[in-house]
XYZ file of C-alpha atoms in Angstrom:
311
model
C 27.902 -51.592 85.957
C 26.898 -53.375 82.757
C 29.039 -53.008 79.677
C 27.305 -52.270 76.400
C 27.774 -55.222 74.072
C 28.673 -54.173 70.544
C 28.724 -56.395 67.499
C 32.019 -56.660 65.605
C 29.979 -56.354 62.421
C 28.398 -53.041 61.472
C 24.681 -53.167 60.690
C 23.934 -52.280 57.075
C 20.872 -50.042 56.915
C 19.724 -46.570 55.877
C 21.366 -45.346 59.081
C 24.795 -46.295 57.762
C 24.272 -45.450 54.097
C 26.448 -42.801 52.466
C 24.672 -41.602 49.359
C 25.357 -38.659 47.079
C 25.133 -37.318 43.537
C 28.445 -36.536 41.863
C 29.917 -35.562 38.515
C 33.438 -36.550 39.643
C 34.219 -40.060 38.301
C 36.823 -40.674 41.012
C 34.133 -40.286 43.690
C 32.112 -43.005 41.937
C 34.840 -45.677 41.996
C 34.101 -48.533 44.386
C 30.485 -47.391 44.897
C 27.114 -48.770 43.787
C 24.681 -46.992 41.487
C 21.828 -45.745 43.710
C 19.518 -44.571 40.906
C 19.341 -45.640 37.259
C 21.656 -43.523 35.104
C 20.679 -42.652 31.521
C 22.748 -41.138 28.760
C 20.781 -38.430 26.942
C 21.317 -36.896 23.535
C 19.357 -35.179 20.767
C 18.898 -36.229 17.163
C 17.830 -34.179 14.152
C 14.793 -35.718 12.447
C 13.023 -34.486 9.312
C 9.237 -34.193 9.691
C 7.666 -36.180 6.835
C 4.717 -33.751 6.488
C 6.429 -30.359 6.808
C 9.968 -31.316 5.744
C 11.165 -29.314 8.735
C 14.086 -30.539 10.801
C 13.161 -31.049 14.436
C 15.206 -32.219 17.409
C 14.147 -35.299 19.360
C 15.610 -36.211 22.732
C 16.826 -39.798 23.059
C 17.539 -41.739 26.246
C 19.444 -44.960 26.811
C 19.870 -46.845 30.089
C 23.559 -46.825 30.911
C 23.761 -48.023 34.522
C 21.172 -50.146 36.325
C 20.461 -49.581 40.006
C 22.863 -51.672 42.121
C 25.669 -51.737 39.510
C 29.125 -51.830 41.099
C 31.382 -49.174 39.597
C 34.778 -50.757 38.932
C 37.505 -49.426 36.651
C 35.828 -50.767 33.505
C 32.507 -49.114 34.408
C 34.380 -45.943 35.295
C 35.998 -45.809 31.840
C 32.567 -46.035 30.201
C 31.196 -43.332 32.506
C 34.197 -41.106 31.770
C 33.637 -41.411 28.035
C 29.915 -40.565 28.304
C 30.637 -37.566 30.519
C 33.271 -36.209 28.161
C 30.907 -36.413 25.181
C 28.213 -34.700 27.280
C 25.540 -37.416 27.225
C 25.926 -38.096 30.970
C 26.245 -35.335 33.535
C 26.142 -37.017 36.962
C 25.530 -40.294 38.788
C 23.913 -40.965 42.156
C 25.975 -43.485 44.106
C 25.878 -45.278 47.451
C 28.216 -47.327 49.619
C 25.421 -49.963 49.784
C 24.104 -52.271 47.096
C 20.400 -51.390 46.942
C 18.744 -53.125 43.986
C 15.124 -53.155 45.142
C 12.792 -50.370 43.996
C 9.620 -49.343 45.794
C 6.918 -49.245 43.135
C 4.694 -46.190 42.925
C 0.945 -46.747 42.686
C -1.856 -44.207 42.220
C -4.750 -46.673 42.082
C -6.759 -46.758 45.302
C -7.874 -50.017 46.913
C -9.882 -50.725 50.077
C -7.841 -51.002 53.282
C -8.866 -52.021 56.777
C -7.044 -50.413 59.693
C -7.174 -50.586 63.477
C -6.319 -47.647 65.725
C -6.154 -47.516 69.506
C -7.698 -44.188 70.531
C -7.511 -43.318 74.222
C -7.000 -47.018 74.923
C -10.020 -48.193 72.875
C -9.680 -50.002 69.557
C -11.589 -48.705 66.546
C -11.611 -50.261 63.073
C -11.615 -48.092 59.960
C -12.368 -48.832 56.337
C -10.806 -46.538 53.741
C -9.425 -46.309 50.227
C -5.664 -45.821 49.789
C -2.934 -46.486 47.240
C -0.506 -48.150 49.673
C 0.054 -48.919 53.344
C 2.112 -45.732 53.702
C -0.643 -43.738 51.995
C -3.240 -45.320 54.303
C -1.236 -44.287 57.376
C -1.111 -40.642 56.272
C -4.875 -40.611 55.596
C -5.674 -42.281 58.929
C -3.555 -39.897 61.010
C -5.155 -36.855 59.371
C -8.702 -38.204 59.726
C -8.307 -39.292 63.368
C -6.686 -35.991 64.381
C -9.660 -34.140 62.907
C -12.441 -36.346 64.261
C -11.314 -37.803 67.609
C -9.897 -36.518 70.876
C -6.866 -37.757 72.770
C -3.805 -39.842 72.008
C -3.897 -42.639 69.472
C -1.705 -45.153 67.690
C -2.195 -47.176 64.507
C -1.864 -50.887 65.318
C -2.842 -52.557 62.025
C -3.223 -51.760 58.323
C -4.080 -54.369 55.680
C -5.316 -54.313 52.099
C -8.736 -55.804 51.407
C -8.093 -57.930 48.328
C -10.388 -57.838 45.313
C -13.469 -56.165 46.744
C -15.683 -53.151 46.111
C -17.040 -50.958 48.919
C -20.643 -49.739 48.635
C -22.122 -47.288 51.142
C -25.910 -47.208 51.448
C -26.743 -43.570 50.713
C -30.161 -44.060 49.145
C -32.896 -42.009 50.736
C -35.514 -44.258 52.356
C -38.189 -43.324 49.807
C -35.826 -44.067 46.948
C -34.725 -47.247 48.685
C -38.315 -48.434 49.067
C -38.930 -47.806 45.366
C -35.813 -49.786 44.519
C -37.023 -52.694 46.666
C -40.432 -52.650 44.959
C -38.885 -52.430 41.489
C -36.481 -55.277 42.232
C -39.170 -57.488 43.744
C -41.482 -56.913 40.760
C -38.760 -57.530 38.145
C -37.771 -60.772 39.893
C -41.402 -61.902 39.984
C -41.582 -61.873 43.769
C -44.681 -59.640 43.715
C -47.504 -59.234 41.216
C -48.177 -56.129 39.135
C -51.272 -55.412 41.250
C -49.267 -55.537 44.482
C -46.577 -53.360 42.900
C -49.119 -50.738 41.763
C -50.980 -50.752 45.088
C -47.750 -50.351 47.045
C -46.709 -47.439 44.833
C -50.128 -45.755 45.204
C -50.084 -46.270 48.972
C -46.721 -44.567 49.042
C -48.111 -41.478 47.314
C -51.228 -41.381 49.497
C -49.212 -41.678 52.709
C -47.366 -38.533 51.682
C -43.925 -40.085 52.270
C -43.845 -41.707 55.694
C -40.089 -42.096 55.345
C -39.367 -38.423 56.072
C -38.923 -39.192 59.742
C -36.528 -42.026 58.902
C -34.450 -39.786 56.682
C -33.544 -37.734 59.743
C -31.974 -40.765 61.395
C -28.246 -41.357 61.242
C -26.448 -44.569 60.333
C -27.580 -46.428 63.454
C -28.561 -49.975 62.616
C -26.289 -50.115 59.579
C -23.539 -52.688 59.559
C -20.750 -53.599 57.171
C -21.615 -56.801 55.316
C -19.023 -58.764 53.368
C -21.037 -60.304 50.553
C -19.756 -63.054 48.319
C -21.973 -62.472 45.284
C -22.554 -64.691 42.270
C -23.250 -62.246 39.438
C -25.130 -63.440 36.352
C -25.047 -61.355 33.163
C -27.561 -62.377 30.499
C -28.609 -61.149 27.066
C -31.086 -62.907 24.746
C -28.885 -62.378 21.675
C -25.368 -62.400 23.063
C -25.764 -65.042 25.756
C -24.122 -64.182 29.049
C -21.565 -64.989 31.721
C -21.311 -65.720 35.426
C -18.735 -64.312 37.831
C -18.047 -64.306 41.567
C -17.202 -61.025 43.328
C -16.675 -59.746 46.872
C -18.466 -56.591 48.033
C -18.380 -54.775 51.365
C -21.706 -53.011 51.837
C -22.724 -50.723 54.687
C -26.468 -51.120 55.083
C -29.171 -52.601 57.311
C -29.422 -56.177 56.013
C -27.798 -58.679 53.672
C -30.890 -58.678 51.426
C -30.701 -54.928 51.029
C -26.948 -55.234 50.447
C -27.645 -57.493 47.484
C -30.116 -54.958 46.055
C -27.451 -52.258 46.364
C -24.936 -54.513 44.618
C -27.300 -54.948 41.678
C -27.918 -51.198 41.550
C -24.168 -50.541 41.652
C -23.546 -52.952 38.766
C -26.416 -51.521 36.690
C -25.189 -47.963 37.295
C -21.662 -48.934 36.221
C -23.052 -50.546 33.089
C -25.032 -47.393 32.327
C -21.876 -45.278 32.733
C -20.033 -47.486 30.241
C -22.994 -47.339 27.859
C -23.048 -43.521 27.910
C -19.301 -43.497 27.269
C -19.800 -45.843 24.307
C -22.180 -43.337 22.675
C -19.170 -41.098 22.119
C -17.528 -43.921 20.149
C -20.124 -45.238 17.666
C -17.513 -47.496 16.077
C -17.504 -49.601 19.244
C -20.148 -52.221 19.986
C -21.724 -52.109 23.427
C -23.963 -54.886 24.721
C -26.332 -54.258 27.618
C -26.941 -57.172 29.945
C -29.643 -58.042 32.416
C -27.785 -58.146 35.744
C -28.736 -60.441 38.609
C -26.829 -60.933 41.845
C -27.165 -63.872 44.233
C -25.706 -64.049 47.737
C -23.266 -66.937 48.116
C -21.736 -65.920 51.454
C -22.512 -63.172 53.949
C -20.864 -62.067 57.160
C -20.763 -58.919 59.273
C -17.395 -57.160 59.551
C -16.483 -55.331 62.793
C -15.877 -51.951 61.142
C -16.672 -48.802 63.074
C -16.012 -46.044 60.535
C -15.698 -45.584 56.782
C -13.431 -42.714 55.732
C -15.025 -40.940 52.730
C -13.328 -41.567 49.395
C -13.227 -37.807 48.760
C -11.038 -37.442 51.872
C -8.615 -40.138 50.648
C -8.427 -38.730 47.126
C -6.704 -35.589 48.442
C -3.735 -37.832 49.289
C -3.722 -39.705 45.996
C -2.036 -37.013 43.909
C 1.196 -37.887 42.095
C 3.320 -35.630 44.294
C 2.273 -37.490 47.415
């Protein structure tokens, strides 16, 4: 029979933490502050416009997280509690100084799940790894059968995800417009192609019924050039992940995305005439391109449900 080996030292973790909120100073002695403690009071202030006296609440940080409460600290706490500016303190038997930061901004994440023994890679937007896990579990439970486990979650640094949702007819028009503006085709070719499109009655209808077969996720390293005859311009490098049928089409979608964003900012600027807004001609050039092994993109609208402040 094997004896269980126990360490003479207790393991310090959440499992051994004793944490509580108390208004009894004696129960604070020898403990660490588990959550920042503020003293709060009100001040009477005269409103300069109405001459009315109003009360304003003031706050001052009294105890930082991780502060050890010795007799000196206890005297200060006692004084604040007696004057009524401090009501209670949350304490712990462990010195926990780190604070998990809260974030509500969503970024692209890549995750791998093993579903019924087969690996599947997901692309989604989330505000943190923990947030991504909650979104993934919900989405997989709703859309797949059988047991699964999440094996990997990582943030995709500094990139924008673009999903090709243009209807084929609209996409063809975009390709023609882009080719003509870049000088790749003549005006005659552009006009003839447009007329042929009308005469054919929209041969893309059949294609519109197709699903996303043939589309892949391209990671595009794009060199973006902004130019304006009067204001000059600038050049920047960006990373985009685009779900579409080719790298060339991905670049067209990148340019459309950037032009649409510029148009949004322009319309917003109309509400603020005091601000100057400069429109640029936007060109994108592919610097690097590779296909990412991603099997599913979770819609942003699905992720946004889990991006509320109370989650």
